[in-house]
Amino acid sequence: MRITVLGAGAWGTALARLLHQGGHAVTLWGHIAEWLDEIRQTGRNDRFLPDIEVPREVVLDSDLARAVTAAECIVVAVPSQPFRQVTRCVASYSGVIASVTKGIEYDTGLTMCGVLAENAPQARCAALSGPTFAVEVARDIPTAIVAASRDAATAGQVQKLFSRPTFRVYTSTDLLGVELGGALKNVIAIAAGTGDGLGFGDNSKAALVTRAIVEMRRLGVACGAQGDTFTGLSGLGDLMVTCFSKHSRNRGFGERVGRGEKPTEIAASMLAVAEGYPTARSAYQLARKHGVVTPIIDEVYAMLYDGKNVARAVRDLMSRDLKAE
């Protein structure tokens, strides 16, 4: 199958490599031609995925319209903030589009497949989400993920496209739940990293993760998702790996916040986006819209956008009214 991957960052590159291994004809689109030239010259994407070979057969293209023209499947791996703008090019597309972007659009409260439903109304949309660091997938380390679509046949098609001996793909029809789990866990990972920056221990992080999954589920159900989805790969699985791993950009972002750096300066210094930063704002707004109590998300939002003192945020979380679990 002819597959175009939009986004030549770490995740887009790793998935392009994976799809090539599956015998597909892959085009990888990136918006900066010079960066694609570097990949052509070196055979690696060292800016985002160091020391991993990019197959020479993968076509590199900086022309967006040309990259999607003949595609039988499109994989969208661009950050959430330019997601709407980039996907405007597929307005008349009627094939399968798989989003691997984890975010919530601030202005609308839509997940990425919600944006695709507006931008590409004829397409069959799916989301691919779960505990997956690009570098481990690129090194063929055993990984499990979930392909979600409201249409079971579309989820099954994406499952078959991506499945490899070391990349196990499950399916789900709870598209909203899978996308919200993948997006919200990045906000919690910033909280986990903040604790690391403050020098907290394992007790603190275990408590955070446990209470966070309850919070994520509560907000997800209020938005129309299925509660059980949040104990699956795109919920608890992704939350665990993102909160604990050294590979996690969002955990690392939070660690720097905990050490006293300003969020705007941290964001400006990062080559790749820590999606939890914009998503904290979106999630906070979404919780207000649905009248859902989200104490962890609220404190992360306050630290990142209101300049709240980190130590005070922790105190306020710990001193909430006592209650039953």
mmCIF file with all atom_site columns, N, CA, C and O in Angstrom, residues 11 15 18 75 98-102 113 126-130 132 145-148 158-159 162 167 169-170 175 178-179:
data_model
loop_
_atom_site.group_PDB
_atom_site.id
_atom_site.type_symbol
_atom_site.label_atom_id
_atom_site.label_alt_id
_atom_site.label_comp_id
_atom_site.label_asym_id
_atom_site.label_entity_id
_atom_site.label_seq_id
_atom_site.pdbx_PDB_ins_code
_atom_site.Cartn_x
_atom_site.Cartn_y
_atom_site.Cartn_z
_atom_site.occupancy
_atom_site.B_iso_or_equiv
_atom_site.pdbx_formal_charge
_atom_site.auth_seq_id
_atom_site.auth_comp_id
_atom_site.auth_asym_id
_atom_site.auth_atom_id
_atom_site.pdbx_PDB_model_num
ATOM 1   N N  . TRP A 1 11  ? 8.512   10.368 16.024 1.00 0.00 ? 11  TRP A N  1
ATOM 2   C CA . TRP A 1 11  ? 7.442   9.387  15.904 1.00 0.00 ? 11  TRP A CA 1
ATOM 3   C C  . TRP A 1 11  ? 7.096   9.139  14.440 1.00 0.00 ? 11  TRP A C  1
ATOM 4   O O  . TRP A 1 11  ? 6.919   7.994  14.019 1.00 0.00 ? 11  TRP A O  1
ATOM 5   N N  . LEU A 1 15  ? 7.573   5.462  12.631 1.00 0.00 ? 15  LEU A N  1
ATOM 6   C CA . LEU A 1 15  ? 6.448   4.776  11.990 1.00 0.00 ? 15  LEU A CA 1
ATOM 7   C C  . LEU A 1 15  ? 6.683   4.587  10.494 1.00 0.00 ? 15  LEU A C  1
ATOM 8   O O  . LEU A 1 15  ? 6.267   3.572  9.916  1.00 0.00 ? 15  LEU A O  1
ATOM 9   N N  . LEU A 1 18  ? 8.757   1.566  10.370 1.00 0.00 ? 18  LEU A N  1
ATOM 10  C CA . LEU A 1 18  ? 7.948   0.393  10.682 1.00 0.00 ? 18  LEU A CA 1
ATOM 11  C C  . LEU A 1 18  ? 7.081   -0.019 9.491  1.00 0.00 ? 18  LEU A C  1
ATOM 12  O O  . LEU A 1 18  ? 7.000   -1.206 9.141  1.00 0.00 ? 18  LEU A O  1
ATOM 13  N N  . VAL A 1 75  ? -0.931  8.938  7.461  1.00 0.00 ? 75  VAL A N  1
ATOM 14  C CA . VAL A 1 75  ? -0.654  8.911  8.894  1.00 0.00 ? 75  VAL A CA 1
ATOM 15  C C  . VAL A 1 75  ? -0.239  10.318 9.313  1.00 0.00 ? 75  VAL A C  1
ATOM 16  O O  . VAL A 1 75  ? 0.712   10.870 8.762  1.00 0.00 ? 75  VAL A O  1
ATOM 17  N N  . ALA A 1 98  ? -4.920  7.930  9.742  1.00 0.00 ? 98  ALA A N  1
ATOM 18  C CA . ALA A 1 98  ? -4.614  7.521  11.112 1.00 0.00 ? 98  ALA A CA 1
ATOM 19  C C  . ALA A 1 98  ? -3.853  8.646  11.813 1.00 0.00 ? 98  ALA A C  1
ATOM 20  O O  . ALA A 1 98  ? -2.772  9.033  11.376 1.00 0.00 ? 98  ALA A O  1
ATOM 21  N N  . SER A 1 99  ? -4.434  9.170  12.873 1.00 0.00 ? 99  SER A N  1
ATOM 22  C CA . SER A 1 99  ? -3.753  10.185 13.666 1.00 0.00 ? 99  SER A CA 1
ATOM 23  C C  . SER A 1 99  ? -2.944  9.514  14.766 1.00 0.00 ? 99  SER A C  1
ATOM 24  O O  . SER A 1 99  ? -3.446  8.641  15.472 1.00 0.00 ? 99  SER A O  1
ATOM 25  N N  . VAL A 1 100 ? -1.689  9.929  14.898 1.00 0.00 ? 100 VAL A N  1
ATOM 26  C CA . VAL A 1 100 ? -0.853  9.445  16.000 1.00 0.00 ? 100 VAL A CA 1
ATOM 27  C C  . VAL A 1 100 ? -0.462  10.609 16.920 1.00 0.00 ? 100 VAL A C  1
ATOM 28  O O  . VAL A 1 100 ? 0.472   10.512 17.700 1.00 0.00 ? 100 VAL A O  1
ATOM 29  N N  . THR A 1 101 ? -1.193  11.706 16.802 1.00 0.00 ? 101 THR A N  1
ATOM 30  C CA . THR A 1 101 ? -0.944  12.919 17.581 1.00 0.00 ? 101 THR A CA 1
ATOM 31  C C  . THR A 1 101 ? -1.823  12.919 18.826 1.00 0.00 ? 101 THR A C  1
ATOM 32  O O  . THR A 1 101 ? -3.020  12.639 18.742 1.00 0.00 ? 101 THR A O  1
ATOM 33  N N  . LYS A 1 102 ? -1.244  13.241 19.967 1.00 0.00 ? 102 LYS A N  1
ATOM 34  C CA . LYS A 1 102 ? -1.967  13.205 21.242 1.00 0.00 ? 102 LYS A CA 1
ATOM 35  C C  . LYS A 1 102 ? -2.180  14.634 21.749 1.00 0.00 ? 102 LYS A C  1
ATOM 36  O O  . LYS A 1 102 ? -1.257  15.246 22.292 1.00 0.00 ? 102 LYS A O  1
ATOM 37  N N  . CYS A 1 113 ? -8.864  13.479 15.963 1.00 0.00 ? 113 CYS A N  1
ATOM 38  C CA . CYS A 1 113 ? -9.819  12.895 15.016 1.00 0.00 ? 113 CYS A CA 1
ATOM 39  C C  . CYS A 1 113 ? -11.080 13.742 14.915 1.00 0.00 ? 113 CYS A C  1
ATOM 40  O O  . CYS A 1 113 ? -11.769 13.705 13.884 1.00 0.00 ? 113 CYS A O  1
ATOM 41  N N  . ALA A 1 126 ? -8.984  7.110  12.168 1.00 0.00 ? 126 ALA A N  1
ATOM 42  C CA . ALA A 1 126 ? -8.579  6.245  13.275 1.00 0.00 ? 126 ALA A CA 1
ATOM 43  C C  . ALA A 1 126 ? -7.501  6.956  14.074 1.00 0.00 ? 126 ALA A C  1
ATOM 44  O O  . ALA A 1 126 ? -6.849  7.882  13.585 1.00 0.00 ? 126 ALA A O  1
ATOM 45  N N  . ALA A 1 127 ? -7.337  6.524  15.307 1.00 0.00 ? 127 ALA A N  1
ATOM 46  C CA . ALA A 1 127 ? -6.242  7.019  16.151 1.00 0.00 ? 127 ALA A CA 1
ATOM 47  C C  . ALA A 1 127 ? -5.400  5.836  16.579 1.00 0.00 ? 127 ALA A C  1
ATOM 48  O O  . ALA A 1 127 ? -5.927  4.758  16.871 1.00 0.00 ? 127 ALA A O  1
ATOM 49  N N  . LEU A 1 128 ? -4.101  6.033  16.609 1.00 0.00 ? 128 LEU A N  1
ATOM 50  C CA . LEU A 1 128 ? -3.159  5.017  17.068 1.00 0.00 ? 128 LEU A CA 1
ATOM 51  C C  . LEU A 1 128 ? -2.480  5.581  18.306 1.00 0.00 ? 128 LEU A C  1
ATOM 52  O O  . LEU A 1 128 ? -1.816  6.624  18.242 1.00 0.00 ? 128 LEU A O  1
ATOM 53  N N  . SER A 1 129 ? -2.676  4.924  19.453 1.00 0.00 ? 129 SER A N  1
ATOM 54  C CA . SER A 1 129 ? -2.198  5.507  20.701 1.00 0.00 ? 129 SER A CA 1
ATOM 55  C C  . SER A 1 129 ? -1.823  4.411  21.689 1.00 0.00 ? 129 SER A C  1
ATOM 56  O O  . SER A 1 129 ? -2.341  3.295  21.626 1.00 0.00 ? 129 SER A O  1
ATOM 57  N N  . GLY A 1 130 ? -0.921  4.746  22.597 1.00 0.00 ? 130 GLY A N  1
ATOM 58  C CA . GLY A 1 130 ? -0.500  3.790  23.610 1.00 0.00 ? 130 GLY A CA 1
ATOM 59  C C  . GLY A 1 130 ? 0.881   4.115  24.143 1.00 0.00 ? 130 GLY A C  1
ATOM 60  O O  . GLY A 1 130 ? 1.472   5.145  23.799 1.00 0.00 ? 130 GLY A O  1
ATOM 61  N N  . THR A 1 132 ? 4.216   4.207  23.840 1.00 0.00 ? 132 THR A N  1
ATOM 62  C CA . THR A 1 132 ? 5.128   3.985  22.708 1.00 0.00 ? 132 THR A CA 1
ATOM 63  C C  . THR A 1 132 ? 6.126   5.131  22.569 1.00 0.00 ? 132 THR A C  1
ATOM 64  O O  . THR A 1 132 ? 5.778   6.196  22.055 1.00 0.00 ? 132 THR A O  1
ATOM 65  N N  . ILE A 1 145 ? 0.122   -1.337 21.311 1.00 0.00 ? 145 ILE A N  1
ATOM 66  C CA . ILE A 1 145 ? -0.561  -0.081 21.048 1.00 0.00 ? 145 ILE A CA 1
ATOM 67  C C  . ILE A 1 145 ? -2.000  -0.408 20.669 1.00 0.00 ? 145 ILE A C  1
ATOM 68  O O  . ILE A 1 145 ? -2.339  -1.574 20.445 1.00 0.00 ? 145 ILE A O  1
ATOM 69  N N  . VAL A 1 146 ? -2.871  0.597  20.602 1.00 0.00 ? 146 VAL A N  1
ATOM 70  C CA . VAL A 1 146 ? -4.264  0.360  20.230 1.00 0.00 ? 146 VAL A CA 1
ATOM 71  C C  . VAL A 1 146 ? -4.652  1.244  19.050 1.00 0.00 ? 146 VAL A C  1
ATOM 72  O O  . VAL A 1 146 ? -4.308  2.425  19.016 1.00 0.00 ? 146 VAL A O  1
ATOM 73  N N  . ALA A 1 147 ? -5.317  0.649  18.066 1.00 0.00 ? 147 ALA A N  1
ATOM 74  C CA . ALA A 1 147 ? -5.880  1.378  16.933 1.00 0.00 ? 147 ALA A CA 1
ATOM 75  C C  . ALA A 1 147 ? -7.366  1.544  17.195 1.00 0.00 ? 147 ALA A C  1
ATOM 76  O O  . ALA A 1 147 ? -8.086  0.555  17.376 1.00 0.00 ? 147 ALA A O  1
ATOM 77  N N  . ALA A 1 148 ? -7.841  2.783  17.222 1.00 0.00 ? 148 ALA A N  1
ATOM 78  C CA . ALA A 1 148 ? -9.232  3.055  17.571 1.00 0.00 ? 148 ALA A CA 1
ATOM 79  C C  . ALA A 1 148 ? -9.940  3.783  16.437 1.00 0.00 ? 148 ALA A C  1
ATOM 80  O O  . ALA A 1 148 ? -9.390  4.687  15.817 1.00 0.00 ? 148 ALA A O  1
ATOM 81  N N  . VAL A 1 158 ? -6.302  -0.562 10.127 1.00 0.00 ? 158 VAL A N  1
ATOM 82  C CA . VAL A 1 158 ? -5.113  0.088  10.681 1.00 0.00 ? 158 VAL A CA 1
ATOM 83  C C  . VAL A 1 158 ? -4.294  -0.921 11.489 1.00 0.00 ? 158 VAL A C  1
ATOM 84  O O  . VAL A 1 158 ? -3.060  -0.921 11.450 1.00 0.00 ? 158 VAL A O  1
ATOM 85  N N  . GLN A 1 159 ? -4.974  -1.785 12.215 1.00 0.00 ? 159 GLN A N  1
ATOM 86  C CA . GLN A 1 159 ? -4.290  -2.839 12.968 1.00 0.00 ? 159 GLN A CA 1
ATOM 87  C C  . GLN A 1 159 ? -3.404  -3.677 12.054 1.00 0.00 ? 159 GLN A C  1
ATOM 88  O O  . GLN A 1 159 ? -2.230  -3.937 12.359 1.00 0.00 ? 159 GLN A O  1
ATOM 89  N N  . PHE A 1 162 ? -0.183  -1.776 10.580 1.00 0.00 ? 162 PHE A N  1
ATOM 90  C CA . PHE A 1 162 ? 0.931   -1.460 11.481 1.00 0.00 ? 162 PHE A CA 1
ATOM 91  C C  . PHE A 1 162 ? 1.513   -2.670 12.211 1.00 0.00 ? 162 PHE A C  1
ATOM 92  O O  . PHE A 1 162 ? 2.619   -2.585 12.746 1.00 0.00 ? 162 PHE A O  1
ATOM 93  N N  . PHE A 1 167 ? 5.608   -5.272 17.230 1.00 0.00 ? 167 PHE A N  1
ATOM 94  C CA . PHE A 1 167 ? 4.686   -4.138 17.374 1.00 0.00 ? 167 PHE A CA 1
ATOM 95  C C  . PHE A 1 167 ? 3.263   -4.697 17.320 1.00 0.00 ? 167 PHE A C  1
ATOM 96  O O  . PHE A 1 167 ? 2.693   -4.885 16.260 1.00 0.00 ? 167 PHE A O  1
ATOM 97  N N  . VAL A 1 169 ? -0.671  -4.646 17.793 1.00 0.00 ? 169 VAL A N  1
ATOM 98  C CA . VAL A 1 169 ? -1.733  -3.636 17.717 1.00 0.00 ? 169 VAL A CA 1
ATOM 99  C C  . VAL A 1 169 ? -3.075  -4.263 18.107 1.00 0.00 ? 169 VAL A C  1
ATOM 100 O O  . VAL A 1 169 ? -3.508  -5.254 17.511 1.00 0.00 ? 169 VAL A O  1
ATOM 101 N N  . TYR A 1 170 ? -3.723  -3.675 19.102 1.00 0.00 ? 170 TYR A N  1
ATOM 102 C CA . TYR A 1 170 ? -5.080  -4.050 19.489 1.00 0.00 ? 170 TYR A CA 1
ATOM 103 C C  . TYR A 1 170 ? -6.061  -3.082 18.821 1.00 0.00 ? 170 TYR A C  1
ATOM 104 O O  . TYR A 1 170 ? -5.644  -2.074 18.233 1.00 0.00 ? 170 TYR A O  1
ATOM 105 N N  . LEU A 1 175 ? -13.131 5.595  20.135 1.00 0.00 ? 175 LEU A N  1
ATOM 106 C CA . LEU A 1 175 ? -12.168 6.542  19.584 1.00 0.00 ? 175 LEU A CA 1
ATOM 107 C C  . LEU A 1 175 ? -11.921 7.711  20.530 1.00 0.00 ? 175 LEU A C  1
ATOM 108 O O  . LEU A 1 175 ? -10.768 8.099  20.776 1.00 0.00 ? 175 LEU A O  1
ATOM 109 N N  . VAL A 1 178 ? -9.817  6.634  23.661 1.00 0.00 ? 178 VAL A N  1
ATOM 110 C CA . VAL A 1 178 ? -8.418  6.380  23.328 1.00 0.00 ? 178 VAL A CA 1
ATOM 111 C C  . VAL A 1 178 ? -7.672  7.696  23.116 1.00 0.00 ? 178 VAL A C  1
ATOM 112 O O  . VAL A 1 178 ? -6.540  7.876  23.595 1.00 0.00 ? 178 VAL A O  1
ATOM 113 N N  . GLU A 1 179 ? -8.292  8.640  22.423 1.00 0.00 ? 179 GLU A N  1
ATOM 114 C CA . GLU A 1 179 ? -7.628  9.921  22.180 1.00 0.00 ? 179 GLU A CA 1
ATOM 115 C C  . GLU A 1 179 ? -7.497  10.751 23.455 1.00 0.00 ? 179 GLU A C  1
ATOM 116 O O  . GLU A 1 179 ? -6.457  11.376 23.690 1.00 0.00 ? 179 GLU A O  1
#
